PDB file of C-alpha atoms in Angstrom:
ATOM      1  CA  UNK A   1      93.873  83.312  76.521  1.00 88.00           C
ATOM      2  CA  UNK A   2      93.749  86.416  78.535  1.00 96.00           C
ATOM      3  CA  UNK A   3      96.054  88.827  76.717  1.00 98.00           C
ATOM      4  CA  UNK A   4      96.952  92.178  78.146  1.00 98.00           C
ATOM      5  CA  UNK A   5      99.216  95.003  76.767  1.00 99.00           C
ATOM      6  CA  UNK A   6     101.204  96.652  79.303  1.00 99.00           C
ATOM      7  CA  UNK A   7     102.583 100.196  78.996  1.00 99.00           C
ATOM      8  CA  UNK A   8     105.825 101.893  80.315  1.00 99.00           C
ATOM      9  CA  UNK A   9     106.168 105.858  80.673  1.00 98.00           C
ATOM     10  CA  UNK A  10     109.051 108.527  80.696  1.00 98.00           C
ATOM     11  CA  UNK A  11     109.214 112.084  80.616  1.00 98.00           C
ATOM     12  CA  UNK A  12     110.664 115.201  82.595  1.00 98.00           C
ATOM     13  CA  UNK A  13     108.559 116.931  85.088  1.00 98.00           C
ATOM     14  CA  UNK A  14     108.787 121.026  85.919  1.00 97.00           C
ATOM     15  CA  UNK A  15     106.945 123.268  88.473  1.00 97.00           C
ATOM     16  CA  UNK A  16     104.324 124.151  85.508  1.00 97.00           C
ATOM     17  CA  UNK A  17     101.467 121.705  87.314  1.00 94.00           C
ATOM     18  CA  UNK A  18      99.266 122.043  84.118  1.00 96.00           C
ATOM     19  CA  UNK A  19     101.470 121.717  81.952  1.00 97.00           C
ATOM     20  CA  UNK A  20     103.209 118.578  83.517  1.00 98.00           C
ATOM     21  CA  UNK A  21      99.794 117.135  84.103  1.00 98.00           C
ATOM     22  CA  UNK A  22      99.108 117.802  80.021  1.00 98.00           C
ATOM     23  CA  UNK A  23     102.358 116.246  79.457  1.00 98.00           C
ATOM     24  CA  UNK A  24     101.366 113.179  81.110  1.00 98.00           C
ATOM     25  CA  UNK A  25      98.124 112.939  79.999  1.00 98.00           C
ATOM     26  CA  UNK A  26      98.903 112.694  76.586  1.00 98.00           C
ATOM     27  CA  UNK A  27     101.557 110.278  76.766  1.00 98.00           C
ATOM     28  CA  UNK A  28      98.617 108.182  78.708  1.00 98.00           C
ATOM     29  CA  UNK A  29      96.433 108.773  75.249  1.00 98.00           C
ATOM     30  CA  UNK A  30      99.089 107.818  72.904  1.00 98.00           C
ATOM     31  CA  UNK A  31      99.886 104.858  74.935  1.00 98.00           C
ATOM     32  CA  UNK A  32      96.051 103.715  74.854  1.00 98.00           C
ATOM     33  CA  UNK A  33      95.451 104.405  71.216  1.00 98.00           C
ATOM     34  CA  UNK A  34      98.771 102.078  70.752  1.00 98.00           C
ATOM     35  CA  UNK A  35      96.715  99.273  72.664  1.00 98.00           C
ATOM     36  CA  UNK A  36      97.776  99.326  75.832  1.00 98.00           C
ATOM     37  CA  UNK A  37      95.460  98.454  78.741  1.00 98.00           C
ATOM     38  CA  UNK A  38      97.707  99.221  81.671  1.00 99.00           C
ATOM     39  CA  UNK A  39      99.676 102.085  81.756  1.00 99.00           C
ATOM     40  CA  UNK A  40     102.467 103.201  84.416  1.00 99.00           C
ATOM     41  CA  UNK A  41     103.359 106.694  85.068  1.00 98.00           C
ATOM     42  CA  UNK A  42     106.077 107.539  87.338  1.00 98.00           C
ATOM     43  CA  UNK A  43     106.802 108.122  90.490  1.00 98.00           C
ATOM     44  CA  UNK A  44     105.796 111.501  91.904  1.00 98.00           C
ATOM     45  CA  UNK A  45     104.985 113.041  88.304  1.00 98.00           C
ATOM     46  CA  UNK A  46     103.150 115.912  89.018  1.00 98.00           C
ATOM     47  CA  UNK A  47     106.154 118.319  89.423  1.00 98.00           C
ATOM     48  CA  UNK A  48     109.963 117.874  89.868  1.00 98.00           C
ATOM     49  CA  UNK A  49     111.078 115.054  92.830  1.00 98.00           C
ATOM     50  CA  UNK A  50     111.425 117.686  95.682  1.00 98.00           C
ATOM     51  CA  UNK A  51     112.940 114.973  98.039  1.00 97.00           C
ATOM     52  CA  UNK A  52     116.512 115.988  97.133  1.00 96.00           C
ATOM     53  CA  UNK A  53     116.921 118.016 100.200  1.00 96.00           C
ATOM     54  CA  UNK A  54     115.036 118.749 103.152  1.00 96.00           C
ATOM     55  CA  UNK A  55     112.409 121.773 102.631  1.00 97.00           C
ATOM     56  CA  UNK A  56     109.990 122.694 105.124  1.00 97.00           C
ATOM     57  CA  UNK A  57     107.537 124.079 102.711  1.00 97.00           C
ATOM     58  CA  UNK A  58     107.535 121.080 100.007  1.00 98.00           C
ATOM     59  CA  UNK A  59     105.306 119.572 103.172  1.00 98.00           C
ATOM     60  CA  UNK A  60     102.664 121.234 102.357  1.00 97.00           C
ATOM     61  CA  UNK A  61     102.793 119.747  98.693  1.00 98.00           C
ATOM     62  CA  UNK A  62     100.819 116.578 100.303  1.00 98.00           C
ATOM     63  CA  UNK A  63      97.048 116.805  99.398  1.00 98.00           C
ATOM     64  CA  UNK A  64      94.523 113.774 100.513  1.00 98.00           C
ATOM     65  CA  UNK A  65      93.852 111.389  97.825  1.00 98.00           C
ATOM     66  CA  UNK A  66      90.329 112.481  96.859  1.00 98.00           C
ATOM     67  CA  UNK A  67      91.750 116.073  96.477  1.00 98.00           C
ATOM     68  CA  UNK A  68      94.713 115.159  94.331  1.00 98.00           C
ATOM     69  CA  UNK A  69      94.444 117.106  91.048  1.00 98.00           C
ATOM     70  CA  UNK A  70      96.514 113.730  89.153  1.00 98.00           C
ATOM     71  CA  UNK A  71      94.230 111.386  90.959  1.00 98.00           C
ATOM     72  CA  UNK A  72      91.015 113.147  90.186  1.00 98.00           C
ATOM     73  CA  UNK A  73      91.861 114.182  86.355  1.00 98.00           C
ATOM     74  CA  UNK A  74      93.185 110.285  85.627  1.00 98.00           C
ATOM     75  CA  UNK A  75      89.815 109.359  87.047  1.00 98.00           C
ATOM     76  CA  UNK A  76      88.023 110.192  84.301  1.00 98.00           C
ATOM     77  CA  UNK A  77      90.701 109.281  81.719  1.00 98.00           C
ATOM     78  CA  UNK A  78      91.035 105.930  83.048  1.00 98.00           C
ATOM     79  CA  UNK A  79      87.340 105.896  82.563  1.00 98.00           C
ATOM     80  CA  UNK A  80      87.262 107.316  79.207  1.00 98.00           C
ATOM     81  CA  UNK A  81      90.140 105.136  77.655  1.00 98.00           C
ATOM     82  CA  UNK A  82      89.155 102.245  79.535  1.00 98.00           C
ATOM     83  CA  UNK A  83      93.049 101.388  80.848  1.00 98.00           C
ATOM     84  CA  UNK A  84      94.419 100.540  84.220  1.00 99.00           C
ATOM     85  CA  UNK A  85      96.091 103.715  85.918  1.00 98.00           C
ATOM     86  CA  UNK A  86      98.239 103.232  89.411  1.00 98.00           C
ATOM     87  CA  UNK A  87      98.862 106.814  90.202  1.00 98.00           C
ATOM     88  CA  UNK A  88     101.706 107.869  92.727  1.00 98.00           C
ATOM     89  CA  UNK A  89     101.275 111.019  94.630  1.00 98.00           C
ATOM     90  CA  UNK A  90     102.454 112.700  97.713  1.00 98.00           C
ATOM     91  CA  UNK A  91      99.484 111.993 100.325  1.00 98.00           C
ATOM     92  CA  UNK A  92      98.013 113.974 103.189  1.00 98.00           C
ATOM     93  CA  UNK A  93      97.358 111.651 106.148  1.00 98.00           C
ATOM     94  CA  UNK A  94      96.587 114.049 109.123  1.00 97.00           C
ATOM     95  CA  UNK A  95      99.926 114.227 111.131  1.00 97.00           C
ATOM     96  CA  UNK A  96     101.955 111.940 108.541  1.00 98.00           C
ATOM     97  CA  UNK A  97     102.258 111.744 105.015  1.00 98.00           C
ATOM     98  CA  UNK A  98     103.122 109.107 102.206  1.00 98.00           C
ATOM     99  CA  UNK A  99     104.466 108.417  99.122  1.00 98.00           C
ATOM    100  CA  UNK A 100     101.100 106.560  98.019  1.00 98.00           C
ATOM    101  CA  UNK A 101     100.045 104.729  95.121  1.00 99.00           C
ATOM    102  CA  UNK A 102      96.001 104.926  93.784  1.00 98.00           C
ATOM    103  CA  UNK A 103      94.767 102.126  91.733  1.00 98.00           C
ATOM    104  CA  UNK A 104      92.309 103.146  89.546  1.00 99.00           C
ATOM    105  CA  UNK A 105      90.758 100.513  87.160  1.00 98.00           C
ATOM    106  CA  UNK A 106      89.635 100.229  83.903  1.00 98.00           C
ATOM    107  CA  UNK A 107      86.399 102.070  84.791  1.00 98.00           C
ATOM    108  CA  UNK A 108      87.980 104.879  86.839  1.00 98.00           C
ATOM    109  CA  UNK A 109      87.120 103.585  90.135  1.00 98.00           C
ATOM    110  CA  UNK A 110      89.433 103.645  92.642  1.00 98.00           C
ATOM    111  CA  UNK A 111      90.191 100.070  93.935  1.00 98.00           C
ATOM    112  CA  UNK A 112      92.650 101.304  96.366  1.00 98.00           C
ATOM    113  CA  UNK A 113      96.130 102.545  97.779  1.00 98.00           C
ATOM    114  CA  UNK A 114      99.425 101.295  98.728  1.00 98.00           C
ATOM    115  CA  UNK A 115     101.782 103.318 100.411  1.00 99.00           C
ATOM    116  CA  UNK A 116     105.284 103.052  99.905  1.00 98.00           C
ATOM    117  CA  UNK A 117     106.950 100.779 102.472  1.00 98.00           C
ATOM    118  CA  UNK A 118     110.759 101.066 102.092  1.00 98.00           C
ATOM    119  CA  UNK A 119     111.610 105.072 102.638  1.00 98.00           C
ATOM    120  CA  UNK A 120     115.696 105.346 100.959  1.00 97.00           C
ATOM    121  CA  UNK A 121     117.447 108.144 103.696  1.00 95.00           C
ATOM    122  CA  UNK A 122     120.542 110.153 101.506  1.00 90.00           C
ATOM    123  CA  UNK A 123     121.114 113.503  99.627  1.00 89.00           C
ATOM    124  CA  UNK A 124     119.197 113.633  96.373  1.00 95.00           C
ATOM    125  CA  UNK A 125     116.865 110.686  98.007  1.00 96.00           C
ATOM    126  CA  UNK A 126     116.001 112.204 101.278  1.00 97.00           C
ATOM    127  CA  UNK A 127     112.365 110.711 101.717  1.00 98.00           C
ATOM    128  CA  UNK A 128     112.257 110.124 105.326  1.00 98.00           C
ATOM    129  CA  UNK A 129     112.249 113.749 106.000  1.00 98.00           C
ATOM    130  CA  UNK A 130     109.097 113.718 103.870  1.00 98.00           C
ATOM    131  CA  UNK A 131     107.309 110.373 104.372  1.00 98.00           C
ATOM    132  CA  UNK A 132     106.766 107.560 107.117  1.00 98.00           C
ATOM    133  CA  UNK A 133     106.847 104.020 106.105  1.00 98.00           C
ATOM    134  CA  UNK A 134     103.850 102.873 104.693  1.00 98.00           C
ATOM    135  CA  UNK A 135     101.147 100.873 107.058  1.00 98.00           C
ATOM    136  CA  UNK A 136      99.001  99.115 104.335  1.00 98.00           C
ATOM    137  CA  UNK A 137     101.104  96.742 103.690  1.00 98.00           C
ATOM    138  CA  UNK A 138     101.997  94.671 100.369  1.00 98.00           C
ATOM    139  CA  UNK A 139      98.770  95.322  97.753  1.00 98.00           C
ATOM    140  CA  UNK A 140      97.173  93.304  95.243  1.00 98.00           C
ATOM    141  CA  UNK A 141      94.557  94.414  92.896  1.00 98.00           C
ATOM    142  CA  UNK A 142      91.809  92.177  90.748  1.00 98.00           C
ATOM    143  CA  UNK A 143      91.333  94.537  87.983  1.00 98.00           C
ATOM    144  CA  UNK A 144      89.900  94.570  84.509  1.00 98.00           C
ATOM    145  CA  UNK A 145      93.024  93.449  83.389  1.00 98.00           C
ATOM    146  CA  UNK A 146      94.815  91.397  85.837  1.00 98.00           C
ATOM    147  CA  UNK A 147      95.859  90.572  89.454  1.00 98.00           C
ATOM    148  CA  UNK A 148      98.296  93.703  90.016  1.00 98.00           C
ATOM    149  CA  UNK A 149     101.112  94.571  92.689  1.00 98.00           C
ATOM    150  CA  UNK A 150     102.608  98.159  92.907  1.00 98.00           C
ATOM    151  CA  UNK A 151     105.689  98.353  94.585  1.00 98.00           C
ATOM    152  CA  UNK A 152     107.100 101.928  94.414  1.00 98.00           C
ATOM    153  CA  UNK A 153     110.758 103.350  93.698  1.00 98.00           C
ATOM    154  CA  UNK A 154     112.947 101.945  96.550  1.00 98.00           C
ATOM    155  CA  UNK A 155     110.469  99.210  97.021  1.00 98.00           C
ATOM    156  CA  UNK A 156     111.885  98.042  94.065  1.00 98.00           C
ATOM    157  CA  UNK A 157     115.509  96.504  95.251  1.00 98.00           C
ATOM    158  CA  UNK A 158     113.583  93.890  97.923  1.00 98.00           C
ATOM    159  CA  UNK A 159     112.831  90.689  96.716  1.00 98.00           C
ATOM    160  CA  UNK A 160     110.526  90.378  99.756  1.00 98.00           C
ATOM    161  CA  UNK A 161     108.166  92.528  98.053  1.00 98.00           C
ATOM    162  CA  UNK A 162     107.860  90.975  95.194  1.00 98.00           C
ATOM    163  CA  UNK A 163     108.035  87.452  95.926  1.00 98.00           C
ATOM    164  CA  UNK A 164     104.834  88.836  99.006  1.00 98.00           C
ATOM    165  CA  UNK A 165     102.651  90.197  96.214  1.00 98.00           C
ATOM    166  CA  UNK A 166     103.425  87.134  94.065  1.00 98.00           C
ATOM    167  CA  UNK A 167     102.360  84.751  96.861  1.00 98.00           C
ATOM    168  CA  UNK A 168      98.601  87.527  96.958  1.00 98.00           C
ATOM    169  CA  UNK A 169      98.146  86.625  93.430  1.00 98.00           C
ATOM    170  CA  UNK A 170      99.822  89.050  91.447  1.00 98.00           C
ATOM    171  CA  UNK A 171     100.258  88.352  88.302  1.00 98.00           C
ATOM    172  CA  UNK A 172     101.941  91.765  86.654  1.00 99.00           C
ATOM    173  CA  UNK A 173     103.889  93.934  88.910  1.00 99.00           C
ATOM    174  CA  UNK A 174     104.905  97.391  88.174  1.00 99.00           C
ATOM    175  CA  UNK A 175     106.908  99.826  89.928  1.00 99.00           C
ATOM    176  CA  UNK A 176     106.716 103.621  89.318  1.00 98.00           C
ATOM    177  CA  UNK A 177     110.097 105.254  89.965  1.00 98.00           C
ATOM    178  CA  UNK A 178     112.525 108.127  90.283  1.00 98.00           C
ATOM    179  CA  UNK A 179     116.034 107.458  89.813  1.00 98.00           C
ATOM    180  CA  UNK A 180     119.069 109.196  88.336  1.00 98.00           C
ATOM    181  CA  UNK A 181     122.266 110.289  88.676  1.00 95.00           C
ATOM    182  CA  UNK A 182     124.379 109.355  91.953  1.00 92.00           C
ATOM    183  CA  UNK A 183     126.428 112.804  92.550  1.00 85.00           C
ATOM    184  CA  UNK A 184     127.647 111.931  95.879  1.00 83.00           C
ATOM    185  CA  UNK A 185     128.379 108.091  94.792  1.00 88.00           C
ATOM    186  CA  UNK A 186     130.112 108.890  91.502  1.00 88.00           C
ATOM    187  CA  UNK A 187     128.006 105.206  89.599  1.00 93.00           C
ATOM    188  CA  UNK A 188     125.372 104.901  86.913  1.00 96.00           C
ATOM    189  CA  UNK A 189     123.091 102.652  88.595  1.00 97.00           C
ATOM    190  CA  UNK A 190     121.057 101.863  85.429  1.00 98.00           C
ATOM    191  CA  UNK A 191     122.307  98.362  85.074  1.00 98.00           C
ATOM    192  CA  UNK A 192     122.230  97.245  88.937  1.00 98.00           C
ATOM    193  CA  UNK A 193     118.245  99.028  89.074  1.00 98.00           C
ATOM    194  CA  UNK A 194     117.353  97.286  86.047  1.00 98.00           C
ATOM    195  CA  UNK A 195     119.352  93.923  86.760  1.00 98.00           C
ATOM    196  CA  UNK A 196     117.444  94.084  90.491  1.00 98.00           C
ATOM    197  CA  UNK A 197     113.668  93.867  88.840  1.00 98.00           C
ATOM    198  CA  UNK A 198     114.773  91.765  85.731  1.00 98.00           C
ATOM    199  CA  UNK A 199     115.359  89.469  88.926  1.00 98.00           C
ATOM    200  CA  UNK A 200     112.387  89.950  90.726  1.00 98.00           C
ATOM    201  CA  UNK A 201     110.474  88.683  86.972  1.00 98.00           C
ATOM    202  CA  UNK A 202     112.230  86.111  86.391  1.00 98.00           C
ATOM    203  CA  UNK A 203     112.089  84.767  90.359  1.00 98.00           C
ATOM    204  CA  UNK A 204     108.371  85.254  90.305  1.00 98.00           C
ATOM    205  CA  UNK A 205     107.992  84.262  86.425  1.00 98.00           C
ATOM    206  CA  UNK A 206     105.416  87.372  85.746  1.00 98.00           C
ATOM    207  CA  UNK A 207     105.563  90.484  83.895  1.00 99.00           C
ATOM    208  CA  UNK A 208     107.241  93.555  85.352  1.00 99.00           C
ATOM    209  CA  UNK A 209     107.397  97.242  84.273  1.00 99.00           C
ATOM    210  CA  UNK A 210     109.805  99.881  85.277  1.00 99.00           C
ATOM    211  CA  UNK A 211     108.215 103.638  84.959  1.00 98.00           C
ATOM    212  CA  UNK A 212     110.890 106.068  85.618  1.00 98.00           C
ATOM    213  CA  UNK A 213     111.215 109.997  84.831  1.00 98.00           C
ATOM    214  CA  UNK A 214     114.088 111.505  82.633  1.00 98.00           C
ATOM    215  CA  UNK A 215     115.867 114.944  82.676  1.00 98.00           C
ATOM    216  CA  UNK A 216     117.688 117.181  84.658  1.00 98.00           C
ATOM    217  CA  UNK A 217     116.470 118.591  88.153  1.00 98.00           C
ATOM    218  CA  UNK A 218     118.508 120.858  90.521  1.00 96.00           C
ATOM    219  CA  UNK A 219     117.793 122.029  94.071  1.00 94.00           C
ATOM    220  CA  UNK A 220     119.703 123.390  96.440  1.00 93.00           C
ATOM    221  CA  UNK A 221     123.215 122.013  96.500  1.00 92.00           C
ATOM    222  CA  UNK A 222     122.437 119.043  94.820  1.00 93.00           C
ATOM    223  CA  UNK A 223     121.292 117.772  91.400  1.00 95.00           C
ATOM    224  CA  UNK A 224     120.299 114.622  89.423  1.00 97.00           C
ATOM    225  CA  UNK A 225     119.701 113.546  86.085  1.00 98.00           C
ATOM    226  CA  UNK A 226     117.022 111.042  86.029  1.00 98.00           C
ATOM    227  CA  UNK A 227     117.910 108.668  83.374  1.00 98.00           C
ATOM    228  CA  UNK A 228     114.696 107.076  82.180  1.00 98.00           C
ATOM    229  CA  UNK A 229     115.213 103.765  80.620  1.00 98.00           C
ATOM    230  CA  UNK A 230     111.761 102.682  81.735  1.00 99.00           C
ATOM    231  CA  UNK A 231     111.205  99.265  80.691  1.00 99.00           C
ATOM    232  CA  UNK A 232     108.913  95.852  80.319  1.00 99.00           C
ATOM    233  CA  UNK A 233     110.527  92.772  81.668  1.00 99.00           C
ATOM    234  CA  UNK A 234     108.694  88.997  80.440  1.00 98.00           C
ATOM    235  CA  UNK A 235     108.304  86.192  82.927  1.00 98.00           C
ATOM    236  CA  UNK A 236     111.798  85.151  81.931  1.00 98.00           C
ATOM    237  CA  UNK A 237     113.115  88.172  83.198  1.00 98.00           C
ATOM    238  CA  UNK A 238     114.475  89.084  79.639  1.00 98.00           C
ATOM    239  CA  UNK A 239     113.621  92.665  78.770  1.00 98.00           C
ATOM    240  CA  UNK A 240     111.087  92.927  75.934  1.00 98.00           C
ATOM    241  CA  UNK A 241     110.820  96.542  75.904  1.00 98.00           C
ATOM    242  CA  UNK A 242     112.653  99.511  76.331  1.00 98.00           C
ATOM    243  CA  UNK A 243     113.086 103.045  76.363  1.00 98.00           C
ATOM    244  CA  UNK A 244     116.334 105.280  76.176  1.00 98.00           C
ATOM    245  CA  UNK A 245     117.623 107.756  78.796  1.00 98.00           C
ATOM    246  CA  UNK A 246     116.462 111.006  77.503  1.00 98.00           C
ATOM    247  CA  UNK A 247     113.457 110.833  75.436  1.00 98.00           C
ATOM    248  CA  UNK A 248     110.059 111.552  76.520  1.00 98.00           C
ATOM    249  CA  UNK A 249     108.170 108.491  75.117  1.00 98.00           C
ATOM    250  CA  UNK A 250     106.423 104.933  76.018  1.00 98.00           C
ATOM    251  CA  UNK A 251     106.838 101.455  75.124  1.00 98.00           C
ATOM    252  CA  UNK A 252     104.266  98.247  75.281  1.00 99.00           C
ATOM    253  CA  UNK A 253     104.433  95.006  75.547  1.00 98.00           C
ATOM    254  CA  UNK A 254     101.951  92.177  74.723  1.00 98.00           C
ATOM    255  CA  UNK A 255     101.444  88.914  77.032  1.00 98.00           C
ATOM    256  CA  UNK A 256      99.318  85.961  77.758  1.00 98.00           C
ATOM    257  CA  UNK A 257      98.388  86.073  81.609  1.00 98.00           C
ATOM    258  CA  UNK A 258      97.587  82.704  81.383  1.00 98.00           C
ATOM    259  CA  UNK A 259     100.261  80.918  79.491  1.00 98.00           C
ATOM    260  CA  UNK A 260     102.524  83.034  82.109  1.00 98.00           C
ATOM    261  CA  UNK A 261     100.151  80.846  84.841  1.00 98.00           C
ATOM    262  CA  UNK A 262     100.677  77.626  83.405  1.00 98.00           C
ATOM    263  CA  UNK A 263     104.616  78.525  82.813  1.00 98.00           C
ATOM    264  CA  UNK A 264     104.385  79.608  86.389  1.00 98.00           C
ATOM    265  CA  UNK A 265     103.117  76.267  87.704  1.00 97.00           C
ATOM    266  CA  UNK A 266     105.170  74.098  85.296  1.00 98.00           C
ATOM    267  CA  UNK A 267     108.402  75.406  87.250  1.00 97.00           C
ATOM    268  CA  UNK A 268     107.605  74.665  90.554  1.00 97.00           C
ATOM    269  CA  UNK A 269     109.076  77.295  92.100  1.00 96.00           C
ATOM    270  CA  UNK A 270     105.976  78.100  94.510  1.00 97.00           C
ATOM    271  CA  UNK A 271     105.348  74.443  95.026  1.00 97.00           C
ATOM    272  CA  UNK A 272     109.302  73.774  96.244  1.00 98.00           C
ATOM    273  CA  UNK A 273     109.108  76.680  98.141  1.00 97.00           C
ATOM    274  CA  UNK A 274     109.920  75.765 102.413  1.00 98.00           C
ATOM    275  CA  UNK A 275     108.206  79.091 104.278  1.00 97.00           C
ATOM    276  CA  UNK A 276     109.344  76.784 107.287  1.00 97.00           C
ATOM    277  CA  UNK A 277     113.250  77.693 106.598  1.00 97.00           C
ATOM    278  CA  UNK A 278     112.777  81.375 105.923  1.00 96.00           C
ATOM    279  CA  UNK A 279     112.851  82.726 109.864  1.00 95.00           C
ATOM    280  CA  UNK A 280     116.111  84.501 109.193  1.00 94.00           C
ATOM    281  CA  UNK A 281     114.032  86.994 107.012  1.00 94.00           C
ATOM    282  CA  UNK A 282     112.081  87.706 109.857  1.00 94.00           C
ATOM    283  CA  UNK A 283     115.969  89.514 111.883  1.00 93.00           C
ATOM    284  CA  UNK A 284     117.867  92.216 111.285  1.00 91.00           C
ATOM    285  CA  UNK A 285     120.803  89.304 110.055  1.00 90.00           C
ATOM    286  CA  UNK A 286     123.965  88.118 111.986  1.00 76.00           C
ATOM    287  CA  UNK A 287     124.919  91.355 113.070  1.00 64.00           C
ATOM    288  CA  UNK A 288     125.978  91.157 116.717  1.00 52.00           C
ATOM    289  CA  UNK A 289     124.283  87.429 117.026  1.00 59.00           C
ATOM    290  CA  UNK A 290     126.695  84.898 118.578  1.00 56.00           C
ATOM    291  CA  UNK A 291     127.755  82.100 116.081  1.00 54.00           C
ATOM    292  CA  UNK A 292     125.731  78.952 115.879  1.00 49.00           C
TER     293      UNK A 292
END
């Protein structure tokens, strides 16, 4: 048996750097010394999400990853604790930047970074004023504690990504998110964001975990209250654990990687599966195509 506890994260975030870092840090320890050997923080933690508008000046928030402060400090912690620690931050990449993803295992080496391929465009989620898509492509990790793909926030409503870092040998894959409120939409989009992973698990039969921040954050003319609800999702796709939409707390989950393998295989799924038939995914859809 290879059993792994996997940890998911919520709290607010404020312009206090320290004090957010603290914040996060602890909830890191308390999820450790609760047994958890992967933990997920969210998307963007070190300060409030600034994409809700466009700001010239938030571009000079990016920082290269070897001079991030969260990077650098979860280094060592990762180290320390001996826990898996994907950490999103806002990256410096010359005349671009990203919304980036560092893997750190279990020994606070950095395996890697993915940076985040599908940018959302729309007041509060304005991202491609800040970021260009992501060039790495889909990423897999072999760490101490699994075969691990981070998709990030918007990442999270394409099956494609899921079902590509399935097919790399993921075997857990998390997302680290930002979502709220919908002011100009008028919805809750809890249920749809988590019935769009719970999907993703249960497609891929694997683990998932949902990271997302909680609170409210204004700027500008618009607002949004994140609504937490972070969550672990089983290979069924049933949730196993979950938080609420305010507190500022974590929640674990316990599985067998390799009874999820064998339940994996014994479906079929990736065995019936006809890559042949899939060209469609490769266009844009029927949209001004003339019918067959």
């Amino acid at each position: 048996m290879r059993k792994v506890t996997l940890a998911a994260t919520q709290f607010a975030c404020s312009w206090n750097a320290e004090e957010t870092l603290d914040k996060a840090e602890k909830i890191v320890r308390d999820a450790a010394a609760a047994g958890a050997n992967v933990i997920l923080l969210q998307e963007l933690f070190e300060r409030p999400y600034f994409c809700k508008t466009h700001k010239y000046e938030y571009l000079h928030l990016a920082t290269k990853m070897e001079d991030n402060p969260a990077v650098k400090r979860f280094q060592s912690i990762a180290g320390e604790l001996h826990v898996v620690l994907p950490i999103c931050f806002y990256e410096d990449a010359g005349n671009l930047a990203f919304n980036c993803v560092a893997m750190i295992d279990a020994d606070g080496k950095i395996l890697g970074k993915y940076r985040k391929t599908h940018i959302p465009d729309g007041v509060p989620y304005a991202e491609k004023f800040y970021f260009a898509p992501g060039d790495t492509g889909f990423r897999v990790w072999d760490t101490r504690f699994g075969k691990i793909g981070v998709g990030i926030c918007w990442d999270q409503w394409f099956p494609e990504a899921a079902r590509c870092m399935a097919l790399m040998g993921a075997e857990i894959l998390l997302y680290p998110t930002a979502i709220g409120s919908e002011p100009d939409l008028g919805i809750d989009s809890m249920p749809h964001w988590r019935n769009c992973m719970q999907g993703h698990a249960a497609a891929n039969i694997m683990p998932l975990v949902a990271s997302n921040r909680v609170g409210y954050e204004e700027q500008d003319y618009t607002n949004i209250t994140f609504y937490g609800s972070s969550f672990i999702a089983g290979p069924d796709g049933e949730i196993v654990a979950s938080a609420d939409r305010e507190s500022e707390t974590f929640v674990t989950a316990q599985f067998d990687l390799d009874a999820v393998a064998s339940m994996r295989r014994e479906w079929g799924v990736f065995r019936d599966r006809r890559p042949e038939m899939y060209g469609e995914l490769l266009t844009m859809g029927e949209t001004g195509k003339d019918e067959r």
